Amino acid sequence: MDRLQKVLAHAGVASRRGSETLITSGRVKVNGEVVKELGTKVAKHDHIEVDGEPVEIEMPVYLLLYKPRQVVSTVHDDKKRKTVIDLLDSKISERVYPVGRLDYDTTGLLLLTNDGTLANELTHPKYEVDKKYVAKVQGIPTNDELKQLRKGVKIDGRMTAPAKSKLMSSDDKKKTAIVALTIHEGQNHQVKKMFQAVGHSVMKLKRETYAFLDLQGLQPGDYRHLTPEEVKELKKLIAKRQKR
């Protein structure tokens, strides 16, 4: 269940504040009864009317998907490739879309939702939501190269924000390494370009965490609903960053 004014705003009836005005002025009915209380909560099966016109309810949905390789992070694809939406079953009737993107050949954690406000906040660089990637790279990065990644490197004419980097393992025979990189930005192909900037091309890439969320219990192609507590924690994280 969710607050009536939030449901109205999400349905595109009016802004959150405008929806509150509609309610307090007695223009909204729930299941045939006029509702003027702003704290009123409604469920998906409730019938809502504004000025006598029915409102189609689409309750917020929050999904965590383990994206496989060779799947695009879009709702539709002109090239007819499999999309992340194709991985969802018929139980998800709401129109969800990805929060940001993962490259076609990148695997890992991807959020999907129909909550546009939260999606925009999670992807906006000013909120600095950490995303941890694990990359298999050609060559073995030196300590100095890892320090460069931490300080920021120039890609596409601008410096990246400070990041966290850690050499997890290396293979001297194959001359490859596994490196963890945590960033809070989301430029196009950013992780691959950052490694390229210090002389190492990415062979495989996986996003392992998004904020405090991880892939525990999921296999590639699987998804789950976020718990109410997880959604609340994400919103709390954004609220804290807004106060800084």
GROMACS .gro file of N, CA and C in nm, residues 4 7-13 22 27-29 44 46-58:
model
   78
    4LEU      N    1  -0.201   0.797  -0.092
    4LEU     CA    2  -0.287   0.833  -0.204
    4LEU      C    3  -0.225   0.941  -0.292
    7VAL      N    4   0.039   0.795  -0.516
    7VAL     CA    5  -0.019   0.715  -0.623
    7VAL      C    6  -0.072   0.806  -0.734
    8LEU      N    7  -0.138   0.914  -0.696
    8LEU     CA    8  -0.191   1.008  -0.795
    8LEU      C    9  -0.077   1.072  -0.875
    9ALA      N   10   0.028   1.110  -0.805
    9ALA     CA   11   0.142   1.172  -0.873
    9ALA      C   12   0.208   1.073  -0.967
   10HIS      N   13   0.223   0.949  -0.922
   10HIS     CA   14   0.286   0.846  -1.005
   10HIS      C   15   0.203   0.816  -1.128
   11ALA      N   16   0.069   0.829  -1.116
   11ALA     CA   17  -0.021   0.804  -1.229
   11ALA      C   18  -0.025   0.921  -1.326
   12GLY      N   19   0.042   1.031  -1.290
   12GLY     CA   20   0.048   1.146  -1.379
   12GLY      C   21  -0.071   1.240  -1.368
   13VAL      N   22  -0.151   1.225  -1.262
   13VAL     CA   23  -0.267   1.312  -1.243
   13VAL      C   24  -0.223   1.455  -1.214
   22LEU      N   25  -0.575   1.833  -0.454
   22LEU     CA   26  -0.694   1.765  -0.504
   22LEU      C   27  -0.765   1.688  -0.392
   27ARG      N   28  -1.190   1.643  -0.413
   27ARG     CA   29  -1.211   1.605  -0.553
   27ARG      C   30  -1.172   1.459  -0.583
   28VAL      N   31  -1.130   1.389  -0.478
   28VAL     CA   32  -1.082   1.251  -0.497
   28VAL      C   33  -1.172   1.153  -0.420
   29LYS      N   34  -1.210   1.045  -0.488
   29LYS     CA   35  -1.287   0.938  -0.425
   29LYS      C   36  -1.207   0.808  -0.429
   44LYS      N   37  -0.348  -0.168  -0.479
   44LYS     CA   38  -0.364  -0.178  -0.624
   44LYS      C   39  -0.509  -0.204  -0.665
   46ASP      N   40  -0.782  -0.095  -0.519
   46ASP     CA   41  -0.874   0.013  -0.487
   46ASP      C   42  -0.912   0.092  -0.613
   47HIS      N   43  -1.036   0.141  -0.613
   47HIS     CA   44  -1.085   0.220  -0.727
   47HIS      C   45  -1.076   0.368  -0.691
   48ILE      N   46  -0.998   0.443  -0.769
   48ILE     CA   47  -0.976   0.585  -0.741
   48ILE      C   48  -1.036   0.668  -0.853
   49GLU      N   49  -1.104   0.778  -0.814
   49GLU     CA   50  -1.159   0.872  -0.912
   49GLU      C   51  -1.115   1.013  -0.876
   50VAL      N   52  -1.086   1.093  -0.977
   50VAL     CA   53  -1.059   1.235  -0.958
   50VAL      C   54  -1.158   1.312  -1.047
   51ASP      N   55  -1.241   1.393  -0.984
   51ASP     CA   56  -1.346   1.466  -1.056
   51ASP      C   57  -1.433   1.372  -1.137
   52GLY      N   58  -1.458   1.253  -1.081
   52GLY     CA   59  -1.545   1.157  -1.145
   52GLY      C   60  -1.480   1.069  -1.249
   53GLU      N   61  -1.352   1.096  -1.281
   53GLU     CA   62  -1.281   1.017  -1.382
   53GLU      C   63  -1.193   0.912  -1.314
   54PRO      N   64  -1.201   0.786  -1.356
   54PRO     CA   65  -1.119   0.682  -1.293
   54PRO      C   66  -0.970   0.702  -1.318
   55VAL      N   67  -0.890   0.664  -1.220
   55VAL     CA   68  -0.745   0.674  -1.229
   55VAL      C   69  -0.688   0.533  -1.230
   56GLU      N   70  -0.606   0.504  -1.330
   56GLU     CA   71  -0.543   0.372  -1.337
   56GLU      C   72  -0.423   0.367  -1.242
   57ILE      N   73  -0.429   0.275  -1.147
   57ILE     CA   74  -0.323   0.265  -1.046
   57ILE      C   75  -0.212   0.173  -1.094
   58GLU      N   76  -0.092   0.221  -1.084
   58GLU     CA   77   0.025   0.137  -1.108
   58GLU      C   78   0.117   0.155  -0.989
   0.00000   0.00000   0.00000
